[in-house]
Amino acid sequence: MTEASTASRTIPYDVVVIGAGPVGENLADRARAAGLSAAIVESELVGGECSYWACMPSKALLRPVVARADARRVPGLRHLVDGDLDAAAVLAHRDDYTSHWKDDGQVGWLESVGVDLHRGHGRLTGTKEVTVTGADGTTVRLTARHAVAVCTGSRAVVPDLPGVADARPWTSREATSADRVPGRLVVVGGGVVGVEMATAWQALGSRVTLLVRGGGLLPKMEPFAGELVADALREAGTDVRVGVSVTEVRRDGDTVTVVLDDGSDIEADEILFATGRAPRTDDLGLDAVGLEPGGWLSVDDSCRVTGKDWLYAVGDVNRRALLTHQGKYQARIAGAAIAARAQQVPLLETDRWGAHSATADHAAVPQVVFTDPEAASVGLTLAAAESAGHRVRAVDYDLANVAGSGLYADGYRGRARMIVDLDREVLLGVTFVGPGTSELLHSATIAVTAEVPVDRLWHAVPAYPTISEVWLRLLETYRG
């Protein structure tokens, strides 16, 4: 199947998806797997933000950084990796993982699953109707027998500060696609994008200053996660400043001057704002179907937009969990729900953990921050659990005391925490911070999602000597 042309005509489908990022791709695939015809609309590159300006390029930049850090902590290796990273090789590796910002491979995948691709800007122009305007101005009208899904994702927000527009600041897009290493880089924001990009560019040779308005890094995770990551950043040479705000930005030639609220200023070559995201819903024609343009879209647990029995909003646009893997999960749930409703299934499984309910959005969202050390978490933090009214206990363990950790790296530093619901004796959340902990996360995600009783976890024997033996230590600490 080839890309659909954009002549002035009307084409009917069962499902029309706006946005061909991972979320839209997965939803269209689920529709086709259920026997429904599907079209997908994309104004940029098929594969979306994750493939070209977020997950894939950022992790390609970070992998050499973490691998070198790990090697430096292993006897017999550290003397071999004392030098600088080969920045040109790292950037070239990043370019390979973005397919050099070409989407031929992903277009081929759409063709292989039988999804029609319409290039251009899609807008809702009526109930179950999307009009696509191509780059040459031609239009095609797509109608949906069953559902339209908005999967347009989110965009980086740059604060409205004096001089910011003329300063040509980086957002996550520029930070993951830059073709050179800036000598001096100011990063504004202590969330995931901020700490990951500070980690990557510091290791590649930039002199990085990280500015955080709040009291610490990674504010949505357990406090110790941000503390351990901040300590490591400082040890690597990053100037981490908390409790500061930017009041003005000026660019003079190749120099950016960043003015802080205490009256001081910092000079840099580039400034990256990693200060939040906004939904890509401002020019989708939402007003044509009675919705407010520019805002997040409220949905039920099947990702159906409130008040609309045919419109779905999946991924970042619904603000439930701004993570690629969580958006793909929502796409699987929404795709199943759309198919069931199309087949007039009398009763959908929309109860907790049902086939048509994205329950994990509330109870078990996993996330990894690919810094050195890694920070990985799933479910509720202690503060979130207590705020939700659960009677809980936080169980902590020093990962350095696990035999596998010491074998993994000399001088290993890390921490683990599990949040136990004392009334049901199940886990509500788990956090790991330390080198190599990202691969521990799925075991925690299964424990939280399946609501495995603590007594049954006692029988899940971790192999010795691995870092995963921390599970046994946490359980022993809990039992006393």
Coordinates of C-alpha atoms in Angstrom, one line a residue:
M1 CA 0.0 0.0 0.0
T2 CA 1.3 3.5 -0.8
E3 CA 0.7 6.8 0.8
A4 CA -2.8 8.0 0.1
S5 CA -2.9 11.0 -2.2
T6 CA -4.4 14.3 -1.1
A7 CA -6.7 15.2 -3.9
S8 CA -10.0 16.9 -3.2
R9 CA -12.2 14.0 -2.4
T10 CA -13.9 12.2 0.5
I11 CA -12.7 8.8 1.8
P12 CA -14.6 6.8 4.4
Y13 CA -12.8 4.7 7.1
D14 CA -13.8 3.0 10.2
V15 CA -11.2 4.9 12.3
V16 CA -9.3 8.1 11.6
V17 CA -6.3 8.9 13.7
I18 CA -4.7 12.4 13.9
G19 CA -1.0 12.1 14.7
A20 CA 1.4 9.4 13.6
G21 CA 3.6 9.2 16.6
P22 CA 4.0 5.9 18.6
V23 CA 0.5 6.5 20.2
G24 CA -1.3 7.0 16.9
E25 CA 0.6 4.2 15.2
N26 CA -0.4 1.8 18.0
L27 CA -4.0 2.8 18.0
A28 CA -4.3 2.4 14.2
D29 CA -2.6 -1.0 14.4
R30 CA -5.0 -2.2 17.1
A31 CA -7.9 -1.0 14.9
R32 CA -6.6 -2.9 11.9
A33 CA -5.9 -6.0 14.0
A34 CA -9.6 -5.9 14.9
G35 CA -10.6 -5.9 11.3
L36 CA -11.4 -2.1 11.0
S37 CA -10.1 0.1 8.2
A38 CA -7.9 2.9 9.5
A39 CA -6.2 6.1 8.3
I40 CA -3.6 8.1 10.0
V41 CA -2.8 11.8 9.4
E42 CA 0.6 13.4 10.0
S43 CA 1.9 16.9 9.4
E44 CA 5.6 16.1 10.2
L45 CA 7.4 12.8 10.4
V46 CA 5.8 9.5 10.9
G47 CA 7.1 8.3 14.2
G48 CA 6.5 11.5 16.0
E49 CA 8.4 13.3 18.8
C50 CA 9.7 10.1 20.5
S51 CA 11.5 8.8 17.4
Y52 CA 13.2 12.1 16.4
W53 CA 13.3 14.6 19.2
A54 CA 12.8 12.8 22.5
C55 CA 13.1 9.2 23.7
M56 CA 15.3 7.7 21.0
P57 CA 17.8 10.5 20.4
S58 CA 18.1 11.4 24.1
K59 CA 18.8 7.8 25.1
A60 CA 21.3 7.5 22.2
L61 CA 23.1 10.5 23.7
L62 CA 23.0 9.2 27.2
R63 CA 24.0 5.5 26.6
P64 CA 27.7 6.2 26.0
V65 CA 27.7 8.5 29.1
V66 CA 26.3 5.8 31.4
A67 CA 28.4 3.1 29.8
R68 CA 31.6 5.1 30.5
A69 CA 30.5 5.9 34.0
D70 CA 29.9 2.2 34.7
A71 CA 33.2 1.2 33.2
R72 CA 35.0 3.7 35.4
R73 CA 33.6 1.9 38.4
V74 CA 34.9 -1.5 37.4
P75 CA 38.5 -2.6 38.3
G76 CA 40.5 -3.5 35.2
L77 CA 38.5 -1.1 33.0
R78 CA 38.6 2.3 34.5
H79 CA 42.1 3.1 33.2
L80 CA 40.9 2.4 29.6
V81 CA 38.1 5.0 29.8
D82 CA 39.8 8.0 31.4
G83 CA 39.6 10.1 28.3
D84 CA 36.9 12.2 26.8
L85 CA 33.9 10.8 24.9
D86 CA 34.2 11.0 21.2
A87 CA 31.4 13.6 20.8
A88 CA 31.3 13.3 17.0
A89 CA 30.8 9.5 17.2
V90 CA 28.1 9.9 19.8
L91 CA 26.2 12.5 17.7
A92 CA 26.6 10.3 14.6
H93 CA 25.2 7.3 16.6
R94 CA 22.3 9.6 17.7
D95 CA 21.7 10.4 14.0
D96 CA 21.5 6.8 13.1
Y97 CA 18.9 6.2 15.8
T98 CA 16.7 9.0 14.4
S99 CA 17.1 7.5 10.9
H100 CA 18.7 10.9 10.0
W101 CA 15.2 12.5 10.6
K102 CA 13.7 10.5 7.7
D103 CA 10.6 8.4 8.2
D104 CA 10.8 5.9 5.3
G105 CA 11.1 2.9 7.7
Q106 CA 8.1 3.9 9.8
V107 CA 6.0 4.7 6.6
G108 CA 6.9 1.2 5.5
W109 CA 5.6 -0.3 8.8
L110 CA 2.3 1.5 8.3
E111 CA 2.0 0.0 4.9
S112 CA 2.8 -3.4 6.2
V113 CA -0.2 -3.3 8.6
G114 CA -2.6 -1.8 6.1
V115 CA -3.0 1.7 7.5
D116 CA -3.4 4.5 5.0
L117 CA -1.2 7.6 5.5
H118 CA -2.4 11.1 4.7
R119 CA 0.3 13.7 4.8
G120 CA -0.8 17.2 5.9
H121 CA -2.5 19.1 8.7
G122 CA -5.6 17.4 10.0
R123 CA -8.5 19.4 11.5
L124 CA -11.9 18.3 12.8
T125 CA -14.5 19.8 10.5
G126 CA -17.6 18.0 11.9
T127 CA -18.7 15.0 13.8
K128 CA -16.6 12.0 12.7
E129 CA -15.0 14.2 10.0
V130 CA -11.3 15.2 9.5
T131 CA -10.2 17.5 6.7
V132 CA -6.5 17.2 5.7
T133 CA -4.7 20.0 4.0
G134 CA -1.5 19.0 2.2
A135 CA 1.6 21.0 1.8
D136 CA 0.5 22.0 -1.7
G137 CA -2.9 23.2 -0.4
T138 CA -5.0 20.4 -1.7
T139 CA -7.5 18.8 0.7
V140 CA -9.0 15.5 1.4
R141 CA -12.0 14.8 3.6
L142 CA -11.8 11.7 5.8
T143 CA -14.9 10.4 7.5
A144 CA -15.0 7.8 10.3
R145 CA -17.8 5.3 10.7
H146 CA -16.9 4.6 14.3
A147 CA -14.2 6.9 15.8
V148 CA -11.7 9.7 15.4
A149 CA -8.7 9.6 17.7
V150 CA -6.6 12.7 18.5
C151 CA -3.0 11.5 19.1
T152 CA -1.1 14.8 18.5
G153 CA 1.0 14.8 21.6
S154 CA 2.5 17.8 23.3
R155 CA 5.0 20.5 22.7
A156 CA 7.6 22.2 24.9
V157 CA 6.7 25.4 26.6
V158 CA 9.1 28.3 26.7
P159 CA 8.2 30.9 29.4
D160 CA 7.3 34.4 28.3
L161 CA 10.4 36.2 29.6
P162 CA 11.9 39.5 28.4
G163 CA 14.3 38.8 25.5
V164 CA 13.5 35.1 25.3
A165 CA 12.3 35.2 21.7
D166 CA 15.4 36.9 20.4
A167 CA 17.6 34.6 22.4
R168 CA 16.6 31.7 20.2
P169 CA 16.5 29.2 23.2
W170 CA 16.7 25.5 22.9
T171 CA 13.8 23.3 23.8
S172 CA 13.9 19.5 24.0
R173 CA 13.9 19.3 20.2
E174 CA 17.1 21.3 19.8
A175 CA 18.7 19.7 22.8
T176 CA 18.3 16.2 21.3
S177 CA 19.1 17.1 17.7
A178 CA 22.0 19.7 18.0
D179 CA 24.9 18.9 15.7
R180 CA 27.6 20.5 17.9
V181 CA 28.5 20.6 21.5
P182 CA 28.1 24.1 23.0
G183 CA 31.0 25.3 25.2
R184 CA 28.6 26.6 27.8
L185 CA 25.0 25.5 28.3
V186 CA 22.4 26.7 30.8
V187 CA 19.6 24.3 31.4
V188 CA 16.4 25.7 33.1
G189 CA 14.3 23.1 34.8
G190 CA 14.9 20.2 37.1
G191 CA 12.5 17.6 35.6
V192 CA 13.3 14.6 33.5
V193 CA 14.3 16.5 30.3
G194 CA 16.4 19.0 32.3
V195 CA 18.5 16.4 34.2
E196 CA 18.9 14.0 31.3
M197 CA 20.1 16.8 29.0
A198 CA 22.4 18.2 31.7
T199 CA 23.9 14.7 32.1
A200 CA 24.4 14.2 28.4
W201 CA 25.9 17.6 27.4
Q202 CA 28.1 17.8 30.5
A203 CA 29.6 14.5 29.6
L204 CA 30.0 15.5 25.9
G205 CA 32.1 18.5 26.9
S206 CA 29.7 21.4 27.7
R207 CA 30.1 23.4 30.9
V208 CA 26.6 23.1 32.2
T209 CA 24.7 25.2 34.7
L210 CA 21.3 23.7 35.8
L211 CA 18.8 26.2 37.2
V212 CA 15.9 24.9 39.2
R213 CA 13.1 27.1 40.6
G214 CA 12.0 24.6 43.2
G215 CA 13.9 23.0 46.1
G216 CA 15.2 20.0 44.2
L217 CA 15.4 17.9 41.1
L218 CA 12.8 15.3 39.9
P219 CA 10.0 16.7 42.1
K220 CA 7.5 14.0 41.0
M221 CA 9.6 11.2 42.4
E222 CA 10.7 10.3 45.9
P223 CA 12.9 13.2 47.3
F224 CA 16.0 11.0 47.5
A225 CA 15.9 10.4 43.8
G226 CA 16.5 14.0 43.0
E227 CA 19.1 14.3 45.8
L228 CA 21.2 11.4 44.5
V229 CA 21.0 12.7 40.9
A230 CA 21.9 16.2 42.0
D231 CA 25.0 14.9 43.9
A232 CA 26.1 13.0 40.8
L233 CA 25.7 15.9 38.5
R234 CA 27.7 18.1 40.8
E235 CA 30.5 15.5 41.0
A236 CA 30.5 15.4 37.2
G237 CA 31.1 19.2 37.1
T238 CA 27.6 20.6 36.6
D239 CA 26.8 23.7 38.5
V240 CA 23.4 22.8 40.1
R241 CA 21.5 25.8 41.6
V242 CA 18.1 25.3 43.3
G243 CA 15.6 28.0 44.4
V244 CA 16.5 30.3 41.5
S245 CA 14.4 31.8 38.7
V246 CA 15.3 33.3 35.4
T247 CA 13.9 36.9 34.9
E248 CA 15.5 37.9 31.6
V249 CA 17.4 36.4 28.7
R250 CA 19.6 38.4 26.3
R251 CA 21.5 37.3 23.2
D252 CA 24.4 39.2 21.8
G253 CA 25.9 37.4 18.9
D254 CA 27.0 33.9 20.1
T255 CA 26.6 34.8 23.8
V256 CA 23.4 34.4 25.8
T257 CA 23.2 36.3 29.1
V258 CA 20.8 34.7 31.6
V259 CA 19.6 37.1 34.4
L260 CA 18.5 35.5 37.7
D261 CA 16.1 36.8 40.3
D262 CA 18.9 37.5 42.7
G263 CA 20.3 40.1 40.3
S264 CA 23.3 37.9 39.1
D265 CA 23.7 36.7 35.6
I266 CA 25.3 33.8 33.7
E267 CA 26.9 33.8 30.3
A268 CA 26.5 30.8 28.0
D269 CA 26.5 29.8 24.4
E270 CA 23.0 28.2 24.5
I271 CA 20.1 28.1 26.9
L272 CA 17.7 25.1 27.1
F273 CA 14.2 25.6 28.7
A274 CA 12.9 22.3 30.0
T275 CA 10.0 23.9 31.9
G276 CA 6.9 22.0 30.9
R277 CA 4.7 20.8 28.0
A278 CA 1.4 22.0 26.4
P279 CA -1.0 20.0 24.3
R280 CA -0.9 20.2 20.5
T281 CA -4.6 21.0 20.3
D282 CA -4.7 24.6 19.3
D283 CA -5.3 24.1 15.6
L284 CA -7.2 20.9 15.4
G285 CA -10.7 22.3 14.8
L286 CA -11.9 21.4 18.3
D287 CA -14.3 24.4 18.2
A288 CA -16.1 22.7 15.3
V289 CA -17.2 19.9 17.6
G290 CA -18.0 22.1 20.6
L291 CA -14.6 21.8 22.4
E292 CA -12.1 24.5 23.5
P293 CA -9.0 24.7 21.3
G294 CA -5.6 24.7 22.9
G295 CA -6.5 22.8 26.1
W296 CA -5.9 19.3 27.4
L297 CA -8.7 16.9 26.5
S298 CA -10.6 15.2 29.4
V299 CA -11.3 11.5 28.9
D300 CA -12.7 8.5 30.6
D301 CA -10.7 5.3 31.3
S302 CA -11.2 4.1 27.7
C303 CA -9.7 7.4 26.5
R304 CA -13.1 8.6 25.1
V305 CA -13.4 12.4 25.3
T306 CA -16.0 13.5 27.8
G307 CA -19.3 14.2 26.2
K308 CA -18.4 12.6 22.8
D309 CA -19.2 9.0 22.0
W310 CA -17.0 9.0 18.8
L311 CA -14.0 11.1 19.8
Y312 CA -10.9 9.7 21.6
A313 CA -7.9 11.6 22.9
V314 CA -4.9 9.3 23.5
G315 CA -1.4 10.0 24.8
D316 CA -0.1 13.4 26.0
V317 CA -3.2 15.3 24.9
N318 CA -5.2 13.9 27.7
R319 CA -2.5 14.8 30.3
R320 CA -2.9 11.5 32.2
A321 CA 0.7 10.5 31.9
L322 CA 3.1 12.3 29.5
L323 CA 5.2 9.2 28.7
T324 CA 5.5 7.4 25.4
H325 CA 5.1 3.9 26.8
Q326 CA 2.0 5.0 28.7
G327 CA 0.5 6.6 25.6
K328 CA 1.1 3.3 23.8
Y329 CA -0.6 1.5 26.6
Q330 CA -3.6 3.9 26.3
A331 CA -3.6 3.3 22.5
R332 CA -4.0 -0.4 23.1
I333 CA -6.8 0.1 25.5
A334 CA -8.6 2.7 23.3
G335 CA -8.1 0.5 20.2
A336 CA -9.7 -2.4 22.0
A337 CA -12.6 -0.2 23.2
I338 CA -13.2 1.3 19.7
A339 CA -13.3 -2.2 18.2
A340 CA -15.6 -3.5 20.9
R341 CA -18.0 -0.6 20.4
A342 CA -17.8 -1.0 16.6
Q343 CA -18.8 -4.6 17.1
Q344 CA -21.6 -3.5 19.4
V345 CA -20.3 -5.5 22.3
P346 CA -23.1 -5.0 24.9
L347 CA -20.9 -4.5 28.0
L348 CA -17.3 -3.3 27.9
E349 CA -14.8 -4.3 30.5
T350 CA -14.3 -0.8 32.0
D351 CA -13.9 -1.9 35.6
R352 CA -10.6 -1.6 37.3
W353 CA -7.9 -3.5 35.3
G354 CA -10.5 -4.4 32.7
A355 CA -9.6 -4.8 29.0
H356 CA -11.1 -1.4 28.1
S357 CA -9.8 0.6 31.1
A358 CA -6.5 2.3 31.3
T359 CA -6.2 1.7 35.1
A360 CA -2.4 1.8 35.1
D361 CA -2.6 5.5 34.4
H362 CA -3.8 5.9 38.0
A363 CA -2.1 3.1 39.8
A364 CA 1.1 1.9 38.0
V365 CA 2.8 4.4 35.8
P366 CA 6.5 3.3 35.3
Q367 CA 9.2 5.8 34.5
V368 CA 13.0 5.7 34.1
V369 CA 15.2 8.8 34.2
F370 CA 18.4 7.8 32.3
T371 CA 20.9 9.8 34.3
D372 CA 23.9 8.4 36.2
P373 CA 22.6 7.1 38.6
E374 CA 19.4 6.0 36.9
A375 CA 16.1 6.7 38.8
A376 CA 13.3 4.3 38.2
S377 CA 9.8 4.3 39.8
V378 CA 6.3 2.9 39.4
G379 CA 3.1 3.7 41.2
L380 CA 2.7 6.1 44.1
T381 CA 5.4 7.9 46.1
L382 CA 5.0 8.0 49.9
A383 CA 3.6 11.6 49.7
A384 CA 1.1 10.7 47.0
A385 CA 0.0 7.6 48.9
E386 CA -0.6 9.5 52.1
S387 CA -2.3 12.3 50.3
A388 CA -4.7 9.7 48.7
G389 CA -5.6 8.5 52.2
H390 CA -3.9 5.2 52.2
R391 CA -2.4 3.8 55.4
V392 CA 1.1 3.0 54.3
R393 CA 4.6 2.2 55.4
A394 CA 7.7 3.2 53.4
V395 CA 10.4 0.5 53.5
D396 CA 13.9 1.7 52.5
Y397 CA 17.1 -0.1 51.8
D398 CA 20.6 1.0 50.9
L399 CA 21.4 -0.6 47.5
A400 CA 25.1 -0.5 48.3
N401 CA 24.5 -3.3 50.8
V402 CA 23.4 -5.7 48.1
A403 CA 26.1 -8.1 47.0
G404 CA 25.2 -7.7 43.3
S405 CA 25.5 -4.0 43.5
G406 CA 29.1 -4.2 44.8
L407 CA 30.0 -6.5 41.9
Y408 CA 28.3 -4.2 39.5
A409 CA 30.4 -1.2 40.5
D410 CA 33.0 -0.2 43.1
G411 CA 31.7 2.4 45.4
Y412 CA 28.1 1.7 44.4
R413 CA 25.6 4.3 45.6
G414 CA 21.9 3.9 45.5
R415 CA 18.6 3.4 47.4
A416 CA 15.4 1.5 47.1
R417 CA 12.0 2.2 48.6
M418 CA 8.7 0.3 48.5
I419 CA 5.4 1.7 49.7
V420 CA 3.3 -1.0 51.4
D421 CA -0.5 -0.6 51.8
L422 CA -0.9 -1.8 55.4
D423 CA -4.5 -2.7 55.0
R424 CA -4.2 -4.9 52.0
E425 CA -0.5 -5.9 52.3
V426 CA 0.3 -5.1 48.7
L427 CA 2.7 -2.6 47.1
L428 CA 1.4 0.8 46.0
G429 CA 4.8 2.0 44.7
V430 CA 8.4 1.2 44.2
T431 CA 11.5 3.5 43.5
F432 CA 15.0 2.5 42.7
V433 CA 17.9 4.9 42.3
G434 CA 21.4 3.6 41.3
P435 CA 23.4 2.4 38.4
G436 CA 21.7 -0.4 36.4
T437 CA 18.4 0.0 38.2
S438 CA 16.2 0.6 35.1
E439 CA 16.1 -3.1 34.4
L440 CA 14.7 -3.7 37.9
L441 CA 11.6 -1.6 37.2
H442 CA 9.5 -4.1 35.3
S443 CA 9.5 -6.5 38.2
A444 CA 8.2 -3.7 40.4
T445 CA 5.6 -2.8 37.8
I446 CA 4.3 -6.4 37.8
A447 CA 4.2 -6.4 41.6
V448 CA 2.2 -3.2 41.7
T449 CA -0.1 -3.9 38.8
A450 CA -0.9 -7.4 39.8
E451 CA -1.3 -6.3 43.4
V452 CA 0.9 -9.3 44.5
P453 CA 0.5 -9.9 48.3
V454 CA 3.7 -9.3 50.2
D455 CA 3.5 -12.9 51.5
R456 CA 3.6 -14.2 47.9
L457 CA 6.5 -11.9 47.0
W458 CA 8.4 -13.7 49.8
H459 CA 8.4 -16.7 47.5
A460 CA 9.8 -14.8 44.4
V461 CA 13.4 -15.8 45.0
P462 CA 15.9 -13.3 43.4
A463 CA 19.0 -14.8 41.8
Y464 CA 22.3 -14.4 43.7
P465 CA 24.4 -12.3 43.3
T466 CA 22.3 -9.8 41.4
I467 CA 21.1 -6.3 42.2
S468 CA 17.6 -7.7 42.2
E469 CA 18.3 -9.2 45.5
V470 CA 17.3 -5.9 46.9
W471 CA 13.7 -7.3 46.7
L472 CA 14.6 -9.8 49.4
R473 CA 16.3 -7.1 51.5
L474 CA 13.2 -4.9 51.3
L475 CA 10.9 -7.7 52.4
E476 CA 13.2 -8.7 55.2
T477 CA 13.3 -5.1 56.4
Y478 CA 9.5 -4.9 56.2
R479 CA 9.1 -8.2 58.2
G480 CA 11.7 -7.2 60.8

